Amino acid sequence: MPTGTQSGTDDEGEPSPPETPTVSVCESCPGRTVFIESGNTDGWIASDLTVEPTR
């Protein structure tokens, strides 16, 4: 993950959201989900159970 400094606010004085990586989601076989960060093929997370987040 890239590192650096952030001012913490946008031009209107509101807090700016942190940078987040782009994540791809693939289904390797039925019922098996794999999450891969863009540009990082060495690190991935696989799961047998994933759920949609509620807001």
PDB file of C-alpha atoms in Angstrom:
ATOM      1  CA  MET A   1       0.000   0.000   0.000  1.00  0.00           C
ATOM      2  CA  PRO A   2       1.438   3.387  -0.916  1.00  0.00           C
ATOM      3  CA  THR A   3       2.445   5.652   1.925  1.00  0.00           C
ATOM      4  CA  GLY A   4       2.606   9.420   2.079  1.00  0.00           C
ATOM      5  CA  THR A   5       1.266  12.459   3.845  1.00  0.00           C
ATOM      6  CA  GLN A   6      -2.252  13.828   3.675  1.00  0.00           C
ATOM      7  CA  SER A   7      -3.579  17.164   4.797  1.00  0.00           C
ATOM      8  CA  GLY A   8      -6.687  15.496   6.219  1.00  0.00           C
ATOM      9  CA  THR A   9      -9.100  18.062   4.763  1.00  0.00           C
ATOM     10  CA  ASP A  10     -10.420  18.918   1.315  1.00  0.00           C
ATOM     11  CA  ASP A  11     -10.733  22.413  -0.201  1.00  0.00           C
ATOM     12  CA  GLU A  12     -13.977  23.100   1.700  1.00  0.00           C
ATOM     13  CA  GLY A  13     -12.496  22.262   5.115  1.00  0.00           C
ATOM     14  CA  GLU A  14     -14.263  18.889   5.326  1.00  0.00           C
ATOM     15  CA  PRO A  15     -12.235  15.817   6.354  1.00  0.00           C
ATOM     16  CA  SER A  16     -11.124  13.936   3.264  1.00  0.00           C
ATOM     17  CA  PRO A  17     -11.648  10.172   3.139  1.00  0.00           C
ATOM     18  CA  PRO A  18      -8.504   8.038   3.315  1.00  0.00           C
ATOM     19  CA  GLU A  19      -7.204   6.542   0.083  1.00  0.00           C
ATOM     20  CA  THR A  20      -8.495   3.030  -0.396  1.00  0.00           C
ATOM     21  CA  PRO A  21      -7.078   0.337  -2.667  1.00  0.00           C
ATOM     22  CA  THR A  22      -9.032  -0.979  -5.639  1.00  0.00           C
ATOM     23  CA  VAL A  23     -10.172  -4.517  -4.830  1.00  0.00           C
ATOM     24  CA  SER A  24     -11.385  -7.071  -7.363  1.00  0.00           C
ATOM     25  CA  VAL A  25     -13.770  -9.836  -6.338  1.00  0.00           C
ATOM     26  CA  CYS A  26     -13.694 -13.164  -8.154  1.00  0.00           C
ATOM     27  CA  GLU A  27     -15.511 -16.437  -7.616  1.00  0.00           C
ATOM     28  CA  SER A  28     -12.904 -19.200  -7.994  1.00  0.00           C
ATOM     29  CA  CYS A  29     -15.523 -21.951  -7.707  1.00  0.00           C
ATOM     30  CA  PRO A  30     -19.164 -21.957  -6.579  1.00  0.00           C
ATOM     31  CA  GLY A  31     -19.320 -20.644  -3.024  1.00  0.00           C
ATOM     32  CA  ARG A  32     -15.647 -19.535  -2.900  1.00  0.00           C
ATOM     33  CA  THR A  33     -14.927 -15.790  -3.173  1.00  0.00           C
ATOM     34  CA  VAL A  34     -11.434 -14.339  -3.644  1.00  0.00           C
ATOM     35  CA  PHE A  35     -10.559 -10.670  -3.035  1.00  0.00           C
ATOM     36  CA  ILE A  36      -7.442  -9.306  -4.816  1.00  0.00           C
ATOM     37  CA  GLU A  37      -5.968  -5.824  -4.332  1.00  0.00           C
ATOM     38  CA  SER A  38      -5.116  -4.052  -7.598  1.00  0.00           C
ATOM     39  CA  GLY A  39      -1.383  -4.308  -8.291  1.00  0.00           C
ATOM     40  CA  ASN A  40      -0.800  -6.834  -5.488  1.00  0.00           C
ATOM     41  CA  THR A  41      -1.139 -10.391  -6.794  1.00  0.00           C
ATOM     42  CA  ASP A  42       0.923 -11.791  -3.891  1.00  0.00           C
ATOM     43  CA  GLY A  43      -1.630 -10.833  -1.248  1.00  0.00           C
ATOM     44  CA  TRP A  44      -5.227 -12.042  -1.450  1.00  0.00           C
ATOM     45  CA  ILE A  45      -8.073 -13.156   0.801  1.00  0.00           C
ATOM     46  CA  ALA A  46     -10.337 -16.117   0.083  1.00  0.00           C
ATOM     47  CA  SER A  47     -13.611 -16.818   1.858  1.00  0.00           C
ATOM     48  CA  ASP A  48     -16.271 -19.509   1.846  1.00  0.00           C
ATOM     49  CA  LEU A  49     -18.839 -17.029   3.209  1.00  0.00           C
ATOM     50  CA  THR A  50     -19.309 -13.404   2.130  1.00  0.00           C
ATOM     51  CA  VAL A  51     -22.237 -11.114   2.885  1.00  0.00           C
ATOM     52  CA  GLU A  52     -23.372  -7.738   1.556  1.00  0.00           C
ATOM     53  CA  PRO A  53     -22.750  -4.955   4.079  1.00  0.00           C
ATOM     54  CA  THR A  54     -25.751  -2.939   5.228  1.00  0.00           C
ATOM     55  CA  ARG A  55     -25.597   0.797   5.772  1.00  0.00           C
TER      56      ARG A  55
END
